[in-house]
Amino acid sequence: MRIRSTVIRAAIPAVTLGLIVSGCSSSDSGGTGTSAIGTTNDINPHDVADLRDGGNLRLPISALPVNWNTLSVDGNDIEITNVERPMMPQAFRIDAAGNTSVNTDYFTDVQLTNTNPQQVTYTINPKAAWSDGTPMSWEDIAAEANALSGRDKSYLIANNSGFDRVEKVERGKDDKQAVITFNKHFAEWKGQFAGNSFLLPKSVTGNPEAFNKSQVDGITVTSGPFRVRSTDRAQGRIVLERDPKWWGATPKLDTITFSVLASEATLPALQNNEIDADGIGNRDELKTAQGIPDVAIRRTPATQWSHLTFNGAPGSILSDPAVRVAIIKAIDRQGIATAIDNGLVANPHALNNHVYLEGQAGFQDNSLPYDPDAAAKELDAAGWKLNGDVREKNGRKLEIRDVMYNQDIWVQMAQIMQQNLARVGVKLNIETKPGQGYFSQVIQPGDFDVAQWSWVGDPFPLGSLNQIWGYDPKDIQGNYGRIGSPELNDLIEKTVSELDEKKAIELANQVDKKIWEEGHSAPLIQSPGILAVRAGLANYGARGLATLDWTKVGFLK
């Protein structure tokens, strides 16, 4: 599942391949990393015996949750997901090499038990329960499968996560076992309750009213080593504490505190010892962070990437795919990569695939070329003729609004695009927005011509194809640009149904080519995943593909 993010600087890596190594020292020089998926997981690993008992981990967020239900269209935000990771169940743990293993805190066994029809059997840990005392049961799995199936459009879901392909969920040998039967193959079934997806209780997913609204003011039921102690909206602060009902290993930390900070305030907060970690977004920030005493720089290439989405809804100024394609060709994406990542990575370059990240199995460059001369000719052919500095058609100027979170790095990208597009007679107006309500009030309603934000992936990219690029005008999920075609829908269907990995990769690249052809969106750059962290913080940092074990995160003795 792909999760959106307003913040590009935050080092929220979700996919990388490699081995765990120790954290880098604060004297590291810039420009040594890579923007491709690498071979490291940089979390300063230590045995729990090396950690002191207790402590408060202080982390920044850009805004309080609009909706704590991360499966909902309003809650589909990486920051909410990261706040909830210490509190919510997942079926699989993922290591630094991308391998999955059953998360035995919640399940004793998860197996693909049949392929015709496809069936998956989940056996729940007998100790697993929700924070309100309700035992975790097969009914929780059944309720979530129904909510995300898309059959009832009153559930405002972010992604169906393959549950649209589920025929039924049945009780197994007892209430602690669920058997999922699919009516169509779904290759990435392991991602349905893993990666960026959680299992939620049936009290949240059992009916549309609860799904859409019960978690707006706060998360009501959890199941993890931590729970919410307090949410202070006036101070912009969320505090998690150990859950005394947790049956697993006792966490080392006492509390985790998330504080709302503007992007320009996070690095000063790290300098002033007000937070313990901060994502690094540019050379100046890296230099500053390297000079902070007792701070280490940790790096692992991330699956967070910036992109530009077009609004192609009927009647919009960019409803013509030919115009969108021409605009993509007019944007120097490599120039953006060089400007943003020079000094952070050794060889900055644009991300040239929508589905796969560079270095990931399946990646190939299917991108449209940077060709402003061709872009100008294609705009002429589409009827947009130069009139002075700006093109016009039927008395309407080709003037477009680019909206983004109010952060310097986003504005810098937009300014480069502004200069690129001016060369071909397109006027780009930059509009910055606060983090609070950015998606619910701006992006979801389609209040933009083009928009910038980040997607954050997980190890299951094919499960997000329909979420973002499948088009159903009655169920947009994450396709906020409202762009698509029957041909693309068919290609996506073939891809997610293919259980042969090599064939699925070939089909996924056909999907990517079609996305470029339709001018749906343009990936810009992949995050190098640089994090400045308190040097004494262990088992936390640039985590790469691996899931963190929140019972082992803590401070060295």
mmCIF file of N, CA and C in Angstrom, residues 248-300:
data_model
loop_
_atom_site.group_PDB
_atom_site.id
_atom_site.type_symbol
_atom_site.label_atom_id
_atom_site.label_comp_id
_atom_site.label_asym_id
_atom_site.label_seq_id
_atom_site.Cartn_x
_atom_site.Cartn_y
_atom_site.Cartn_z
ATOM 1 N N GLY A 248 3.525 -9.156 24.864
ATOM 2 C CA GLY A 248 4.829 -9.421 24.284
ATOM 3 C C GLY A 248 5.957 -8.881 25.145
ATOM 4 N N ALA A 249 7.149 -8.757 24.542
ATOM 5 C CA ALA A 249 8.308 -8.235 25.256
ATOM 6 C C ALA A 249 8.047 -6.808 25.727
ATOM 7 N N THR A 250 8.502 -6.488 26.931
ATOM 8 C CA THR A 250 8.291 -5.153 27.492
ATOM 9 C C THR A 250 9.146 -4.135 26.745
ATOM 10 N N PRO A 251 8.563 -3.034 26.288
ATOM 11 C CA PRO A 251 9.351 -2.015 25.587
ATOM 12 C C PRO A 251 10.403 -1.403 26.514
ATOM 13 N N LYS A 252 11.502 -0.920 25.935
ATOM 14 C CA LYS A 252 12.524 -0.235 26.713
ATOM 15 C C LYS A 252 12.129 1.218 26.981
ATOM 16 N N LEU A 253 11.509 1.863 26.014
ATOM 17 C CA LEU A 253 11.070 3.246 26.196
ATOM 18 C C LEU A 253 9.861 3.310 27.126
ATOM 19 N N ASP A 254 9.769 4.391 27.891
ATOM 20 C CA ASP A 254 8.554 4.668 28.662
ATOM 21 C C ASP A 254 7.493 5.310 27.770
ATOM 22 N N THR A 255 7.940 6.286 26.976
ATOM 23 C CA THR A 255 7.009 7.080 26.183
ATOM 24 C C THR A 255 7.621 7.448 24.837
ATOM 25 N N ILE A 256 6.745 7.768 23.899
ATOM 26 C CA ILE A 256 7.118 8.334 22.600
ATOM 27 C C ILE A 256 6.273 9.583 22.426
ATOM 28 N N THR A 257 6.905 10.708 22.204
ATOM 29 C CA THR A 257 6.187 11.973 22.084
ATOM 30 C C THR A 257 6.337 12.525 20.671
ATOM 31 N N PHE A 258 5.211 12.783 20.027
ATOM 32 C CA PHE A 258 5.183 13.393 18.702
ATOM 33 C C PHE A 258 4.709 14.841 18.848
ATOM 34 N N SER A 259 5.509 15.785 18.353
ATOM 35 C CA SER A 259 5.175 17.204 18.462
ATOM 36 C C SER A 259 5.028 17.819 17.080
ATOM 37 N N VAL A 260 3.973 18.597 16.899
ATOM 38 C CA VAL A 260 3.749 19.276 15.620
ATOM 39 C C VAL A 260 4.731 20.430 15.494
ATOM 40 N N LEU A 261 5.538 20.364 14.441
ATOM 41 C CA LEU A 261 6.511 21.411 14.171
ATOM 42 C C LEU A 261 6.487 21.761 12.697
ATOM 43 N N ALA A 262 6.582 23.041 12.386
ATOM 44 C CA ALA A 262 6.750 23.456 10.995
ATOM 45 C C ALA A 262 8.085 22.934 10.477
ATOM 46 N N SER A 263 8.186 22.714 9.187
ATOM 47 C CA SER A 263 9.395 22.097 8.619
ATOM 48 C C SER A 263 10.649 22.890 8.944
ATOM 49 N N GLU A 264 10.534 24.221 8.980
ATOM 50 C CA GLU A 264 11.711 25.027 9.246
ATOM 51 C C GLU A 264 12.109 25.011 10.729
ATOM 52 N N ALA A 265 11.255 24.441 11.582
ATOM 53 C CA ALA A 265 11.527 24.436 13.017
ATOM 54 C C ALA A 265 12.140 23.132 13.506
ATOM 55 N N THR A 266 12.152 22.095 12.656
ATOM 56 C CA THR A 266 12.583 20.783 13.163
ATOM 57 C C THR A 266 14.076 20.714 13.426
ATOM 58 N N LEU A 267 14.897 21.244 12.518
ATOM 59 C CA LEU A 267 16.339 21.179 12.731
ATOM 60 C C LEU A 267 16.763 22.039 13.926
ATOM 61 N N PRO A 268 16.248 23.254 14.071
ATOM 62 C CA PRO A 268 16.543 23.996 15.306
ATOM 63 C C PRO A 268 16.099 23.248 16.560
ATOM 64 N N ALA A 269 14.981 22.524 16.472
ATOM 65 C CA ALA A 269 14.534 21.750 17.629
ATOM 66 C C ALA A 269 15.524 20.637 17.957
ATOM 67 N N LEU A 270 16.108 20.029 16.926
ATOM 68 C CA LEU A 270 17.145 19.017 17.160
ATOM 69 C C LEU A 270 18.378 19.664 17.793
ATOM 70 N N GLN A 271 18.763 20.820 17.299
ATOM 71 C CA GLN A 271 19.911 21.530 17.869
ATOM 72 C C GLN A 271 19.688 21.880 19.335
ATOM 73 N N ASN A 272 18.467 22.227 19.676
ATOM 74 C CA ASN A 272 18.132 22.657 21.038
ATOM 75 C C ASN A 272 17.748 21.496 21.947
ATOM 76 N N ASN A 273 17.961 20.264 21.463
ATOM 77 C CA ASN A 273 17.659 19.063 22.251
ATOM 78 C C ASN A 273 16.180 18.990 22.635
ATOM 79 N N GLU A 274 15.321 19.367 21.687
ATOM 80 C CA GLU A 274 13.872 19.292 21.911
ATOM 81 C C GLU A 274 13.263 18.084 21.212
ATOM 82 N N ILE A 275 13.951 17.546 20.222
ATOM 83 C CA ILE A 275 13.550 16.307 19.550
ATOM 84 C C ILE A 275 14.798 15.445 19.382
ATOM 85 N N ASP A 276 14.586 14.182 19.012
ATOM 86 C CA ASP A 276 15.690 13.229 18.945
ATOM 87 C C ASP A 276 16.022 12.762 17.534
ATOM 88 N N ALA A 277 15.253 13.169 16.541
ATOM 89 C CA ALA A 277 15.519 12.751 15.164
ATOM 90 C C ALA A 277 14.887 13.743 14.210
ATOM 91 N N ASP A 278 15.525 13.907 13.048
ATOM 92 C CA ASP A 278 14.992 14.818 12.034
ATOM 93 C C ASP A 278 15.455 14.358 10.659
ATOM 94 N N GLY A 279 14.564 14.352 9.702
ATOM 95 C CA GLY A 279 14.924 14.045 8.332
ATOM 96 C C GLY A 279 15.702 15.186 7.713
ATOM 97 N N ILE A 280 16.672 14.834 6.877
ATOM 98 C CA ILE A 280 17.534 15.830 6.236
ATOM 99 C C ILE A 280 17.138 15.955 4.772
ATOM 100 N N GLY A 281 16.887 17.201 4.346
ATOM 101 C CA GLY A 281 16.374 17.392 2.998
ATOM 102 C C GLY A 281 17.301 18.105 2.038
ATOM 103 N N ASN A 282 18.358 18.760 2.547
ATOM 104 C CA ASN A 282 19.248 19.468 1.623
ATOM 105 C C ASN A 282 20.646 19.569 2.219
ATOM 106 N N ARG A 283 21.562 20.120 1.418
ATOM 107 C CA ARG A 283 22.964 20.181 1.811
ATOM 108 C C ARG A 283 23.185 21.026 3.058
ATOM 109 N N ASP A 284 22.503 22.164 3.131
ATOM 110 C CA ASP A 284 22.692 23.045 4.284
ATOM 111 C C ASP A 284 22.230 22.360 5.564
ATOM 112 N N GLU A 285 21.110 21.637 5.481
ATOM 113 C CA GLU A 285 20.636 20.922 6.655
ATOM 114 C C GLU A 285 21.623 19.833 7.071
ATOM 115 N N LEU A 286 22.181 19.128 6.083
ATOM 116 C CA LEU A 286 23.141 18.077 6.398
ATOM 117 C C LEU A 286 24.366 18.666 7.092
ATOM 118 N N LYS A 287 24.872 19.779 6.568
ATOM 119 C CA LYS A 287 26.044 20.414 7.175
ATOM 120 C C LYS A 287 25.749 20.851 8.593
ATOM 121 N N THR A 288 24.572 21.430 8.794
ATOM 122 C CA THR A 288 24.192 21.869 10.136
ATOM 123 C C THR A 288 24.074 20.683 11.081
ATOM 124 N N ALA A 289 23.400 19.632 10.616
ATOM 125 C CA ALA A 289 23.197 18.455 11.472
ATOM 126 C C ALA A 289 24.524 17.799 11.838
ATOM 127 N N GLN A 290 25.466 17.795 10.915
ATOM 128 C CA GLN A 290 26.779 17.189 11.181
ATOM 129 C C GLN A 290 27.538 17.942 12.266
ATOM 130 N N GLY A 291 27.158 19.193 12.488
ATOM 131 C CA GLY A 291 27.836 19.992 13.500
ATOM 132 C C GLY A 291 27.175 19.959 14.867
ATOM 133 N N ILE A 292 26.081 19.212 14.999
ATOM 134 C CA ILE A 292 25.386 19.144 16.292
ATOM 135 C C ILE A 292 26.045 18.085 17.158
ATOM 136 N N PRO A 293 26.479 18.436 18.358
ATOM 137 C CA PRO A 293 27.103 17.434 19.237
ATOM 138 C C PRO A 293 26.147 16.282 19.537
ATOM 139 N N ASP A 294 26.706 15.088 19.612
ATOM 140 C CA ASP A 294 25.962 13.887 20.007
ATOM 141 C C ASP A 294 24.834 13.554 19.030
ATOM 142 N N VAL A 295 25.013 13.914 17.769
ATOM 143 C CA VAL A 295 24.040 13.565 16.732
ATOM 144 C C VAL A 295 24.749 12.767 15.650
ATOM 145 N N ALA A 296 24.162 11.662 15.247
ATOM 146 C CA ALA A 296 24.702 10.808 14.193
ATOM 147 C C ALA A 296 23.874 10.948 12.928
ATOM 148 N N ILE A 297 24.525 10.811 11.782
ATOM 149 C CA ILE A 297 23.835 10.824 10.494
ATOM 150 C C ILE A 297 23.655 9.384 10.050
ATOM 151 N N ARG A 298 22.410 8.967 9.850
ATOM 152 C CA ARG A 298 22.104 7.602 9.432
ATOM 153 C C ARG A 298 21.432 7.652 8.060
ATOM 154 N N ARG A 299 21.877 6.773 7.166
ATOM 155 C CA ARG A 299 21.435 6.812 5.768
ATOM 156 C C ARG A 299 20.969 5.436 5.310
ATOM 157 N N THR A 300 19.862 5.402 4.659
ATOM 158 C CA THR A 300 19.432 4.237 3.887
ATOM 159 C C THR A 300 18.472 4.734 2.815
#
